[in-house]
Short mmCIF file of C-alpha atoms and ligand atoms in Angstrom, two decimals:
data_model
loop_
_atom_site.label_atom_id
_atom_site.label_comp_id
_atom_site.label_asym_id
_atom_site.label_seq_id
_atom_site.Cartn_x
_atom_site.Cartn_y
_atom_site.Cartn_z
CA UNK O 1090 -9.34 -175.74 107.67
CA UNK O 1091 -9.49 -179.65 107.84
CA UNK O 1092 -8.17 -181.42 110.59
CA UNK O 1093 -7.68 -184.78 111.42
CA UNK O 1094 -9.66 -186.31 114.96
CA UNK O 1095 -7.94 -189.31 116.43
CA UNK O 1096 -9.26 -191.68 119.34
CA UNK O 1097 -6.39 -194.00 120.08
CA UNK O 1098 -5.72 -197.30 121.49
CA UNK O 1099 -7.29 -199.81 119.14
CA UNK O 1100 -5.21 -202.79 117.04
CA UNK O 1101 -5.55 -202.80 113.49
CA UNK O 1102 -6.01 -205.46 111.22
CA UNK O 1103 -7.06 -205.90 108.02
CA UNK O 1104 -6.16 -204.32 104.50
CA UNK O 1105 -4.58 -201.44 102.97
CA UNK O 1106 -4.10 -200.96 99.19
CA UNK O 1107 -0.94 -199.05 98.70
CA UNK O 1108 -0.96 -196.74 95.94
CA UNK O 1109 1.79 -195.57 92.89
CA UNK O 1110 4.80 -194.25 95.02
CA UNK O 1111 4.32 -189.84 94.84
CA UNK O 1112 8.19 -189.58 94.41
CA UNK O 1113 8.10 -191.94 91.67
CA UNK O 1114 5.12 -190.02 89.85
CA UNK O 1115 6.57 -186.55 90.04
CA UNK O 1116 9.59 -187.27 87.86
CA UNK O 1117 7.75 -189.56 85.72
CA UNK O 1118 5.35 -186.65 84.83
CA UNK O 1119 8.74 -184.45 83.91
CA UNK O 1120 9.69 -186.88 82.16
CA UNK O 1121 6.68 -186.47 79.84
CA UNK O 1122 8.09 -183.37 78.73
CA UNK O 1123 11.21 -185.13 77.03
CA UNK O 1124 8.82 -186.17 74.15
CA UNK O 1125 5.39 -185.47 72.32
CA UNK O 1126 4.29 -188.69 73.86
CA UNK O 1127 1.64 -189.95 74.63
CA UNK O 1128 3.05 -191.42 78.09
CA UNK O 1129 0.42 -193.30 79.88
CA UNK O 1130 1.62 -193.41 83.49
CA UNK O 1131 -0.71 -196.01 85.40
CA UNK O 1132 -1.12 -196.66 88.90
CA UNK O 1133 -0.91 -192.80 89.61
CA UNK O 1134 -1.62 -191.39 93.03
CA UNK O 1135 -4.41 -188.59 93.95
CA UNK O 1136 -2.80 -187.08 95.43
CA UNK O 1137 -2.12 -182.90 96.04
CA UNK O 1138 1.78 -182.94 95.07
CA UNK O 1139 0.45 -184.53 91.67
CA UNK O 1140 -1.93 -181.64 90.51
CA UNK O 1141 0.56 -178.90 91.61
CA UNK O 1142 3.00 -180.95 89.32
CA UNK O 1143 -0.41 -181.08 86.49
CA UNK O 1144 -0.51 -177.45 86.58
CA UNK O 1145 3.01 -177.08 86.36
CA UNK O 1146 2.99 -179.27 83.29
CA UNK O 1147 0.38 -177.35 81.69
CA UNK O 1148 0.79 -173.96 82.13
CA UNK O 1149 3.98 -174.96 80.57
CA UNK O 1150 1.98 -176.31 77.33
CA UNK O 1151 1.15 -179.79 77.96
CA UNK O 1152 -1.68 -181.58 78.04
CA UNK O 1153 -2.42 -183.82 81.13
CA UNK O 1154 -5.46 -185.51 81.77
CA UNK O 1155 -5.70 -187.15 84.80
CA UNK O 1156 -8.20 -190.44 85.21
CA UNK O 1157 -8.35 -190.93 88.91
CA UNK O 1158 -11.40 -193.60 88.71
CA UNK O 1159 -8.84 -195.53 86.17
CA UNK O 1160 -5.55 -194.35 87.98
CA UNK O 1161 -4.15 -193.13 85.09
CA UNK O 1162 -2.47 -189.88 84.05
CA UNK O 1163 -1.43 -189.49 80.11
CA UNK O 1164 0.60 -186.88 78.87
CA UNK O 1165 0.95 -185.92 75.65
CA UNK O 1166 2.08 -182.46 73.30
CA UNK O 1167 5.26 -180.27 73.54
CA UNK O 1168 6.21 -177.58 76.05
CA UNK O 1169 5.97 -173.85 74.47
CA UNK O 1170 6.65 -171.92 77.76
CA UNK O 1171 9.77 -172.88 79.00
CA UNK O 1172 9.45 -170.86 81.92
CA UNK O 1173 8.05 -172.56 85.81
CA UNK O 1174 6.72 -169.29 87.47
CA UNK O 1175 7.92 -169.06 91.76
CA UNK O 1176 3.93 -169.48 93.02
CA UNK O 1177 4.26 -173.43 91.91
CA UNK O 1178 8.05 -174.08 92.68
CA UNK O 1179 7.67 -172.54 96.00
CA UNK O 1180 4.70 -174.49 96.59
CA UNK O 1181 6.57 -178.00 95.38
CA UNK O 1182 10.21 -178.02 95.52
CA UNK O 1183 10.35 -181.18 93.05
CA UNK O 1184 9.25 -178.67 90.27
CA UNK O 1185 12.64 -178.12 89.63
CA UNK O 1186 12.81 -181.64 87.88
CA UNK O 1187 11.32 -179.89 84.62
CA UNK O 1188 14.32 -178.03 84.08
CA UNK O 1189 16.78 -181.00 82.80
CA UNK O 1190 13.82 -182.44 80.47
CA UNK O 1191 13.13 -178.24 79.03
CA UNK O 1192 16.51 -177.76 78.70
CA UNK O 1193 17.49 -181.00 76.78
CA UNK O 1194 14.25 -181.01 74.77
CA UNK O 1195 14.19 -177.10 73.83
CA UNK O 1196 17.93 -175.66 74.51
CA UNK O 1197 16.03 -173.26 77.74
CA UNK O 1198 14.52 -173.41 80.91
CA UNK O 1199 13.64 -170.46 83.49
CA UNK O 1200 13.00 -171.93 86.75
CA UNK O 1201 12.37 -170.10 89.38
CA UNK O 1202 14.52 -171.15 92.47
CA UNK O 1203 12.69 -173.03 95.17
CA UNK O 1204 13.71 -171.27 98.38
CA UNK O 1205 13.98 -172.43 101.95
CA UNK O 1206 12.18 -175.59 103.17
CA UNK O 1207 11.01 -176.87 106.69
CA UNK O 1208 13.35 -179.16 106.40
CA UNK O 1209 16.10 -177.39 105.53
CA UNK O 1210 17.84 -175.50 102.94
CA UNK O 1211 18.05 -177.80 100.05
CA UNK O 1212 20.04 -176.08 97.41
CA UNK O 1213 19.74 -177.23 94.11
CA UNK O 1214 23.52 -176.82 93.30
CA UNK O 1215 23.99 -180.55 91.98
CA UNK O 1216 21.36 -179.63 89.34
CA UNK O 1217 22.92 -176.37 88.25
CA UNK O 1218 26.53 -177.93 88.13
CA UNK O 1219 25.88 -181.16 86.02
CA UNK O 1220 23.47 -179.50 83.55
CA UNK O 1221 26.54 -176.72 83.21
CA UNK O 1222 29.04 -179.47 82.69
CA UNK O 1223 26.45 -180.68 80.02
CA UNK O 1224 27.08 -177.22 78.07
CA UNK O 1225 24.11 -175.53 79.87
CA UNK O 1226 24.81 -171.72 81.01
CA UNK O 1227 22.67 -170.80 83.29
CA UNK O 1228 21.83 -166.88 84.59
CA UNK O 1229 20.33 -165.91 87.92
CA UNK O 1230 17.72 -163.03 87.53
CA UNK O 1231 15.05 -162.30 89.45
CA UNK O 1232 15.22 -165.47 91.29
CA UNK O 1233 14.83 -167.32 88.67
CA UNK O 1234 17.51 -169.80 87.30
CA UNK O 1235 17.69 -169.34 83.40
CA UNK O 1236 19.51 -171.16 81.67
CA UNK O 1237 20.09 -171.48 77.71
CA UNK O 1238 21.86 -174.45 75.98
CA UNK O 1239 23.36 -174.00 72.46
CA UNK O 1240 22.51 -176.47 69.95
CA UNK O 1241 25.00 -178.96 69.09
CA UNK O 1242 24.21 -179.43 65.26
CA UNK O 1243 23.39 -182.89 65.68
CA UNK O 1244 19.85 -182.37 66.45
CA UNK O 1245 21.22 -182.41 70.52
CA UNK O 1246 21.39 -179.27 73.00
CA UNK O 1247 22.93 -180.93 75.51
CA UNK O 1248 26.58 -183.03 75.34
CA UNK O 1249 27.28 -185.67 77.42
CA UNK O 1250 29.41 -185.46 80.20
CA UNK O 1251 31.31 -187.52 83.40
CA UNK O 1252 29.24 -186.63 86.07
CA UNK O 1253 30.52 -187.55 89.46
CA UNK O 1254 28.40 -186.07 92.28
CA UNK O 1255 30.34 -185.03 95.62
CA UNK O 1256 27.14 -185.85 97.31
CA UNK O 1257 24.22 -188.42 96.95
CA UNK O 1258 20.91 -186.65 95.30
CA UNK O 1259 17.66 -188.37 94.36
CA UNK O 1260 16.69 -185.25 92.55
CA UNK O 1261 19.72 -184.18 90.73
CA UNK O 1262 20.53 -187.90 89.58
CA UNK O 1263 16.60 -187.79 88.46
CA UNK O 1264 16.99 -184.55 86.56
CA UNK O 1265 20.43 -185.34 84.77
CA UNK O 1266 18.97 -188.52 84.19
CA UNK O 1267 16.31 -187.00 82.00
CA UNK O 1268 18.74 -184.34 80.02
CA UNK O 1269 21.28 -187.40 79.43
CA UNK O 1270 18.49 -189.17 77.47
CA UNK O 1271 18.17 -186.35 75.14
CA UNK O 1272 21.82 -184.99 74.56
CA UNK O 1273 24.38 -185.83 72.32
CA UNK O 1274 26.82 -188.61 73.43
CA UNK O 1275 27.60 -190.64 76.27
CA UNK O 1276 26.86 -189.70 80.04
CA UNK O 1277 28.14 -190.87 83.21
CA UNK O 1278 26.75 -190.72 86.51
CA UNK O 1279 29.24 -191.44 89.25
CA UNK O 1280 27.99 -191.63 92.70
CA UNK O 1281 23.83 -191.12 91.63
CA UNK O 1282 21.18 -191.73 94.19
CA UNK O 1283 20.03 -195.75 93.71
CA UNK O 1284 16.23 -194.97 94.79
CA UNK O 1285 13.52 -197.14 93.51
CA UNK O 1286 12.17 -194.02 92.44
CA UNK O 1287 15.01 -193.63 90.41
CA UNK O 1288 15.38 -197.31 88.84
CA UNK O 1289 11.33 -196.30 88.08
CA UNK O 1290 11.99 -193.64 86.12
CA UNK O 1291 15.17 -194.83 84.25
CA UNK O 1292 12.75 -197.90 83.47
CA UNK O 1293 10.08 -195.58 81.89
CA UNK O 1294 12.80 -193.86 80.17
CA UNK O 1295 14.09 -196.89 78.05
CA UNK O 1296 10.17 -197.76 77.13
CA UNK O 1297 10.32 -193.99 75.51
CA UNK O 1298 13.44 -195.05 73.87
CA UNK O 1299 16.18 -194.16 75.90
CA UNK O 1300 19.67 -196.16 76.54
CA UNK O 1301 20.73 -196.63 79.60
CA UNK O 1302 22.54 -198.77 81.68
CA UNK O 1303 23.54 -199.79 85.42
CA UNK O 1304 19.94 -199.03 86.65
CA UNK O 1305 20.14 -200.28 90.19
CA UNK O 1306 23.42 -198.81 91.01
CA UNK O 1307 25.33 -196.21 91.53
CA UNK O 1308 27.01 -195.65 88.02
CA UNK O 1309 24.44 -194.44 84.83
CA UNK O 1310 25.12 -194.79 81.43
CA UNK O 1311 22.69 -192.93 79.28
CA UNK O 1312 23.74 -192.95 75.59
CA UNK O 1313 21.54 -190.04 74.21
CA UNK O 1314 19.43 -190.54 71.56
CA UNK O 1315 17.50 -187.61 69.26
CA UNK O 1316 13.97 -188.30 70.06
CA UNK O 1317 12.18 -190.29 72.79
CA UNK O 1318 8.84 -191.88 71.87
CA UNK O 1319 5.49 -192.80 73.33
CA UNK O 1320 5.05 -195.14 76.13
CA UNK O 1321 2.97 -196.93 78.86
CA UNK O 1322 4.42 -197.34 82.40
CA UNK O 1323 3.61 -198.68 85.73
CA UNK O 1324 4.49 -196.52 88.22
CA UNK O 1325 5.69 -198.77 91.52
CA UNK O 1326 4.04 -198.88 95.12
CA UNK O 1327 4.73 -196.09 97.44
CA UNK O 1328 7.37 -197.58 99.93
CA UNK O 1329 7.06 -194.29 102.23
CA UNK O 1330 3.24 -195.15 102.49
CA UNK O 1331 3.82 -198.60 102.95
CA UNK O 1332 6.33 -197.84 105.91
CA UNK O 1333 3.99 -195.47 107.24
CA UNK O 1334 1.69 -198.02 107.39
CA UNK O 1335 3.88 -201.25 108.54
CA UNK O 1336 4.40 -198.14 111.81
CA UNK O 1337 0.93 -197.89 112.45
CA UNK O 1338 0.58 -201.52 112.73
CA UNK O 1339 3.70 -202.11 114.71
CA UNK O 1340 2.53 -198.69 117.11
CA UNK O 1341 -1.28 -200.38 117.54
CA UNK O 1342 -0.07 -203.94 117.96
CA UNK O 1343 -1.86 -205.31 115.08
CA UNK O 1344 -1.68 -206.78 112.22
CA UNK O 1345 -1.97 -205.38 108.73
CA UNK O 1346 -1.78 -206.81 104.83
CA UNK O 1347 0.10 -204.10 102.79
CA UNK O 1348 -1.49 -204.71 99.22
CA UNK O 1349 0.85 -204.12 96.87
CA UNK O 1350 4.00 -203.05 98.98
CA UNK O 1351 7.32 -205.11 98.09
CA UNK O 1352 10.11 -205.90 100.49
CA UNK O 1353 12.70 -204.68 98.18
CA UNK O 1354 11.73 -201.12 98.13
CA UNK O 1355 11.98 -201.07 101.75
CA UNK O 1356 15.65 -201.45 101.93
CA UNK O 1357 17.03 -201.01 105.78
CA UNK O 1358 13.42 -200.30 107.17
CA UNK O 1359 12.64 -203.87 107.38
CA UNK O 1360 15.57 -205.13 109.25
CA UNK O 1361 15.34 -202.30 111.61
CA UNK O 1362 11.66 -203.01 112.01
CA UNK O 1363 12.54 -206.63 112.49
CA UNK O 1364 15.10 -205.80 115.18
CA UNK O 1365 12.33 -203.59 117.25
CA UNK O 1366 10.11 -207.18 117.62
CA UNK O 1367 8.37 -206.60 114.38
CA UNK O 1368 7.26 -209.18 112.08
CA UNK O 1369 7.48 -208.48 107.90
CA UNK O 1370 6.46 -211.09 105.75
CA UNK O 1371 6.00 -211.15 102.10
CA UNK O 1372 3.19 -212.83 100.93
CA UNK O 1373 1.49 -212.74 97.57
CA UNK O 1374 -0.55 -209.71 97.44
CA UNK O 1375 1.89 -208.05 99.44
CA UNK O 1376 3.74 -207.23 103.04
CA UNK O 1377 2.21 -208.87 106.28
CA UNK O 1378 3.04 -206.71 109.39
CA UNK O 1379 2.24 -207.95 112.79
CA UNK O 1380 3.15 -206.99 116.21
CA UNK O 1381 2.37 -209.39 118.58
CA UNK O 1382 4.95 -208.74 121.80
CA UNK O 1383 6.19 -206.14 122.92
CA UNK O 1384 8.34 -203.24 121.08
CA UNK O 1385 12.00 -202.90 121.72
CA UNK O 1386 13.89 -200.02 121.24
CA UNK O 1387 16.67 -199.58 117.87
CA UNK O 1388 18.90 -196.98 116.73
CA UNK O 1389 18.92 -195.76 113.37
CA UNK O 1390 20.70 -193.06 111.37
CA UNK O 1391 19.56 -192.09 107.95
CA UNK O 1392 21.06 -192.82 104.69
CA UNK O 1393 20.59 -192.45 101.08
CA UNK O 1394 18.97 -196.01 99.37
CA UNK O 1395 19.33 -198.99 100.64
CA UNK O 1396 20.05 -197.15 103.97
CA UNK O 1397 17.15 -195.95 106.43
CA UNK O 1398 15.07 -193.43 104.32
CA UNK O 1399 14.81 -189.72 105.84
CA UNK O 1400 11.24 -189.81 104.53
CA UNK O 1401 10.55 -192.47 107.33
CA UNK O 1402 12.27 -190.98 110.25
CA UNK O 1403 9.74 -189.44 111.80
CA UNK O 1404 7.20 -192.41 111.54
CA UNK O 1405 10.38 -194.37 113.17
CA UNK O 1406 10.74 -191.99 116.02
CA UNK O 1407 6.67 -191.71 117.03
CA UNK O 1408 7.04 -195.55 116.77
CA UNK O 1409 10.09 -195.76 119.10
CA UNK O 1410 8.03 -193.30 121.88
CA UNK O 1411 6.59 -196.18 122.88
CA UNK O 1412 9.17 -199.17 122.57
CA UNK O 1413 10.92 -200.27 125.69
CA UNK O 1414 14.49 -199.07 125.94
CA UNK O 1415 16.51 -195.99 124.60
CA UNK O 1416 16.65 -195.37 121.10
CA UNK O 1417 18.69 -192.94 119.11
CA UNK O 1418 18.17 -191.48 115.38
CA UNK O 1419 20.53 -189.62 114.19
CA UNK O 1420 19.23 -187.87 111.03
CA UNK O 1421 22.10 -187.56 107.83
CA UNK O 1422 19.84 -186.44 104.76
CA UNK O 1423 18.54 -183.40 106.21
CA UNK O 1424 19.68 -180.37 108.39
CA UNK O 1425 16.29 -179.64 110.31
CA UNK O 1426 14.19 -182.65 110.18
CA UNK O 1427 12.92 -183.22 114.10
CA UNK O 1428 10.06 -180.38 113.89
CA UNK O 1429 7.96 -183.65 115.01
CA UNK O 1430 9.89 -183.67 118.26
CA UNK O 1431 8.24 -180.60 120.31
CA UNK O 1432 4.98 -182.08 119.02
CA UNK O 1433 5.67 -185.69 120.65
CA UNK O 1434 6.64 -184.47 123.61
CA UNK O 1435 3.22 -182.70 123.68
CA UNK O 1436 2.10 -185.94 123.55
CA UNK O 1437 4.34 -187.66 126.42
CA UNK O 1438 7.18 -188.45 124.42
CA UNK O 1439 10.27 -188.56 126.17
CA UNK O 1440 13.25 -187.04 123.43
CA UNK O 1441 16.20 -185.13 124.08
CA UNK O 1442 17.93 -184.32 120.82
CA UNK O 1443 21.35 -182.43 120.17
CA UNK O 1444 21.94 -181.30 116.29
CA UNK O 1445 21.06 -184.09 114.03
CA UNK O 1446 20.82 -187.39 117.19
CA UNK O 1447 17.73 -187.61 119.06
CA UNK O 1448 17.80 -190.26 121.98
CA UNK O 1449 14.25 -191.41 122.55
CA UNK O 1450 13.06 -193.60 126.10
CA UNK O 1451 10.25 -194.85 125.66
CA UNK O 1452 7.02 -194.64 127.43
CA UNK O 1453 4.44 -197.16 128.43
CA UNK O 1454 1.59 -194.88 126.74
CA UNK O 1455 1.23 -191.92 124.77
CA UNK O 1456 -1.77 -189.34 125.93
CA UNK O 1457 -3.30 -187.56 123.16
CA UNK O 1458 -3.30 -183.26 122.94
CA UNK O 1459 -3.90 -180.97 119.89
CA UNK O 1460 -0.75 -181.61 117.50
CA UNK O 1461 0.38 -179.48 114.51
CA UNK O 1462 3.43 -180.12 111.90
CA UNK O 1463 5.45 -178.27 109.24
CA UNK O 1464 5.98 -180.84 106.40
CA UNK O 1465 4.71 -184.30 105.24
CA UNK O 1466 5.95 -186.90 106.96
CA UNK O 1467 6.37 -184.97 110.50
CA UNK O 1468 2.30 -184.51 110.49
CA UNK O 1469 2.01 -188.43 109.58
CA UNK O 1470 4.46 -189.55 112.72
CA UNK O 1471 1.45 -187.10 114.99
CA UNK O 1472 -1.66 -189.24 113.16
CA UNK O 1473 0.78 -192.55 114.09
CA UNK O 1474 1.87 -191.14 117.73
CA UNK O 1475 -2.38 -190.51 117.78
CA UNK O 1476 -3.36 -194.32 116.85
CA UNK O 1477 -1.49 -195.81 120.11
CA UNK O 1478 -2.25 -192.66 122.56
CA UNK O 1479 -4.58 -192.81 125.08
CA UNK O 1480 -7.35 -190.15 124.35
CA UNK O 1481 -8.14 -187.87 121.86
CA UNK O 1482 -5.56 -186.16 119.40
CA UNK O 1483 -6.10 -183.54 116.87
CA UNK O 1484 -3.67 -183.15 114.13
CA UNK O 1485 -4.05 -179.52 112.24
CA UNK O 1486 -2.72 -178.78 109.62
CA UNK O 1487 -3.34 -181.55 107.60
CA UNK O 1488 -2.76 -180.24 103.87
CA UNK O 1489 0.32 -181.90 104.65
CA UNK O 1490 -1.34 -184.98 104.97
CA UNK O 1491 -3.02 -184.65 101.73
CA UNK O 1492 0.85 -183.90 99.77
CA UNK O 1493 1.49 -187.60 100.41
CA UNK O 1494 -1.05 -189.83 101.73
CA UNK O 1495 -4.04 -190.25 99.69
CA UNK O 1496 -7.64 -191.19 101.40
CA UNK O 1497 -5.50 -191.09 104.66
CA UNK O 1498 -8.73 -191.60 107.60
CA UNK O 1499 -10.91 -194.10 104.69
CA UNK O 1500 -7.29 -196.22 104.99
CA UNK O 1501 -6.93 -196.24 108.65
CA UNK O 1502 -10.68 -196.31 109.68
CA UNK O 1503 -10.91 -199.22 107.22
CA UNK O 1504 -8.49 -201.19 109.16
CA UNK O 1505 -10.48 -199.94 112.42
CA UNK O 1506 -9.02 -197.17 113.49
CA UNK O 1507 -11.03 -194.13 115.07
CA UNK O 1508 -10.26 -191.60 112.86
CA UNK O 1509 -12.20 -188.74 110.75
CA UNK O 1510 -11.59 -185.27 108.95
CA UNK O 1511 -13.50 -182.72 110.57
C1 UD1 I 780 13.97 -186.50 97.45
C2 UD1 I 780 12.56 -186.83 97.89
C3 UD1 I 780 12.39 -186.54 99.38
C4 UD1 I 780 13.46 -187.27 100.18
C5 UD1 I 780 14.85 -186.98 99.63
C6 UD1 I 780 15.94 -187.78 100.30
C7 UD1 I 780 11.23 -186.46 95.92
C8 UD1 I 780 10.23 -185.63 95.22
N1 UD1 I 780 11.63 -186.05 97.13
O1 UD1 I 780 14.15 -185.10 97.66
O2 UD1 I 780 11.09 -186.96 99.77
O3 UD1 I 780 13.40 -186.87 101.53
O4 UD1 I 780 14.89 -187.26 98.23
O5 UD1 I 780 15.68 -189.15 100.16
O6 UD1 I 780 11.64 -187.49 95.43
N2 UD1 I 780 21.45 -181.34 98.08
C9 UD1 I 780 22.39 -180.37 97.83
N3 UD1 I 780 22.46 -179.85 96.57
C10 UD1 I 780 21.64 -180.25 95.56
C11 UD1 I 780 20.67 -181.25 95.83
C12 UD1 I 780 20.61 -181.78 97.11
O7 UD1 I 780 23.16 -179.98 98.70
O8 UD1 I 780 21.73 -179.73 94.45
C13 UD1 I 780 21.35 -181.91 99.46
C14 UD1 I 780 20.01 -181.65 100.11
O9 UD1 I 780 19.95 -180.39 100.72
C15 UD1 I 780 19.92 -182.79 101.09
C16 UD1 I 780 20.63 -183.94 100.36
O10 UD1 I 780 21.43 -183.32 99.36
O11 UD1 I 780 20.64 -182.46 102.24
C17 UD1 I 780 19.72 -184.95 99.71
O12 UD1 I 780 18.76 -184.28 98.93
P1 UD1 I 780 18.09 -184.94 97.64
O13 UD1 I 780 18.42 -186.38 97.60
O14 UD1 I 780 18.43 -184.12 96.45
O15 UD1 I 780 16.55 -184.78 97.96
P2 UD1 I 780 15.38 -184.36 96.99
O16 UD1 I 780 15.62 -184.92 95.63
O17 UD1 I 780 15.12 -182.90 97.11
#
């Protein structure tokens, strides 16, 4: 198995090209199924997540094809098996995002229910209650969600409905999105997730045809139509890389160009950045991160959009093992998200956390050790924590890595790191 071989200490500087953001990508290619297309999503990732969503896509009947010299995936044809088998949902919990587009599209869907997570449980409730209010009925069997949608004699399966969620979800504002597009009448959103990743997709949707206003904010309008069309989209930068990145500068001391990152994706991770003695500028081609004194401790807590994302707490925590002063995240999103800690610590870290605050003193230096992690963005914060140790670090595990960061060690040895796969 591939692992990742670390020998920290040095400044970076240079380049990075950031690529098409995954979480933008993934409902952009379930999208596709809301029409014969073709859509022709450019900019597209390489990036593991993205050919377990391919294969989802066509064992369900699509065709996909996948340019990765050109960056571009293009989807085109119509669904005939409705149903997304457990050995890919399990795999990618996003997979559930086909079942709005299936069941708007084709009146049925059987998805198989995700299951637990490393992160936590992550019930897909919101999904199941808005598509019901939408006239779905849905059966559990087999672990499998299948659910059947009547149609409406207009040409619709779905109606549309007020939707006001009790809770903020990227996923389930992504996947209502999609079945409001197709069903008959007006829908409301009330409370949705305000994600780039969501104003990305509700863009792509209007170039297939859709209606829909408020992108931006926390209230959608959708005003169905009956068919959605062919289009070409560009799917944005990938802020979570592009905060991954603006850490490994700030951890090393160096300065970076992110190509292609924009400020206003990156909601409260600037400021806090900012506050910990970090400089963000946005030039032309991108963001400009430099660290030239030293790092001073911050506290965040994690928030849905424009709040501090959950996706870059971990990065934020192996950057703060090293800034001077205490520093507490408190983590909102998710129930089990500080698998990184035990790993730090490993490391030298000094963190003491209690149920979802973890109060971080920093430490002049970081000594490197054999590291493992459970999800994404908890094996990233290791390669970080691994740039400023002293020593050697390896990080296992690293088809994590691969879920979210593409060409991870060509980036950071680019920008003169020591890094390599072995
Ligand atoms: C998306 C992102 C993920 C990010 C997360 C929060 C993708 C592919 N993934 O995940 O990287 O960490 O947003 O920014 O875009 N919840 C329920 N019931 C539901 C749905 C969610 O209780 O039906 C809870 C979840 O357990 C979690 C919270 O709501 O505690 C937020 O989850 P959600 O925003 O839905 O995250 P995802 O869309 O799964």
């Amino acid at each position: 198995m591939d692992r990742i071989r670390i020998r920290g200490g040095k400044p970076l500087s240079g380049s990075i090209p950031i690529g098409g953001a995954k979480n933008a990508t993934l409902p952009l290619m379930a999208a596709g199924l809301l029409s014969d297309g073709p859509l022709v999503l450019e900019n597209a990732p390489d990036l593991a997540d993205i050919a377990t969503m391919r294969a989802l896509l066509v064992q369900h009947g699509m065709k996909v094809e996948h340019d990765k010299a050109q960056r571009r995936l293009v989807l085109s044809g119509a669904a005939d098996n409705l149903e997304a088998p457990y050995d890919l949902v399990r795999k990618m919990r996003a997979s559930v995002l086909v079942m709005g587009p299936l069941l708007a599209r084709f009146g049925e869907a059987r998805v198989s229910l995700p299951g637990g997570c490393a992160i936590g449980t992550r019930p897909v409730d919101l999904h199941i209650k808005g598509l019901e209010q939408m006239g779905a009925v849905f059966d559990l069997e087999g672990g499998y969600m299948h659910a059947k949608a009547p149609a409406t004699g207009a040409g619709h399966f779905l109606r549309g409905a007020k939707i006001i969620f009790p809770q903020v979800s990227v996923g389930a504002t992504e996947n209502l999105l999609m079945a409001a597009a197709l069903a008959e009448g007006t829908t409301e959103l009330v409370n949705a997730a305000r994600e780039p990743e969501i104003g990305d997709l509700a863009m792509c949707l209007m170039r297939m045809g859709a209606r829909i206003e408020g992108i931006g904010t926390d209230r959608l309008v959708i005003e169905g139509v009956k068919q959605l069309g062919a289009a070409t989209h560009p799917i944005i930068p990938d802020r979570i890389e592009a905060g991954t990145y603006a850490c490994a500068a700030a951890i090393t001391g160096g300065t970076l160009l992110l190509e292609g990152a924009r400020m206003v994706d990156l909601g409260a991770v600037v400021r806090t950045m900012r506050e910990c003695g970090v400089d963000v500028a946005e030039e032309t081609e991108g963001l400009r991160i430099t660290r030239k004194g030293g790092l001073r401790g911050a506290d965040v807590m994690t928030e849905p959009f424009p709040g501090f994302a959950t996706d870059m707490q971990a990065q934020f925590m192996a950057l703060m093992c090293v800034a001077e002063g205490a520093s507490m995240i408190t983590e909102t999103i998710f129930e089990n998200r500080f698998m990184h800690v035990p790993e730090l610590t490993r490391m030298g870290a000094r963190i003491k956390y209690h149920g979802q605050s973890a109060i971080v003193r920093g430490v002049p230096k970081l000594s490197g050790a054999p590291v493992m992690a459970t999800d994404l963005r908890a094996s990233v914060s290791l390669v970080l924590a691994g740039l400023a140790a002293q020593g050697e670090t390896i990080v296992n595990r690293v088809y994590h890595l691969d879920r979210g960061y593409e060409a991870i060690e060509r980036k950071l040895s680019a920008v003169g790191a020591a890094i390599e796969r072995v």
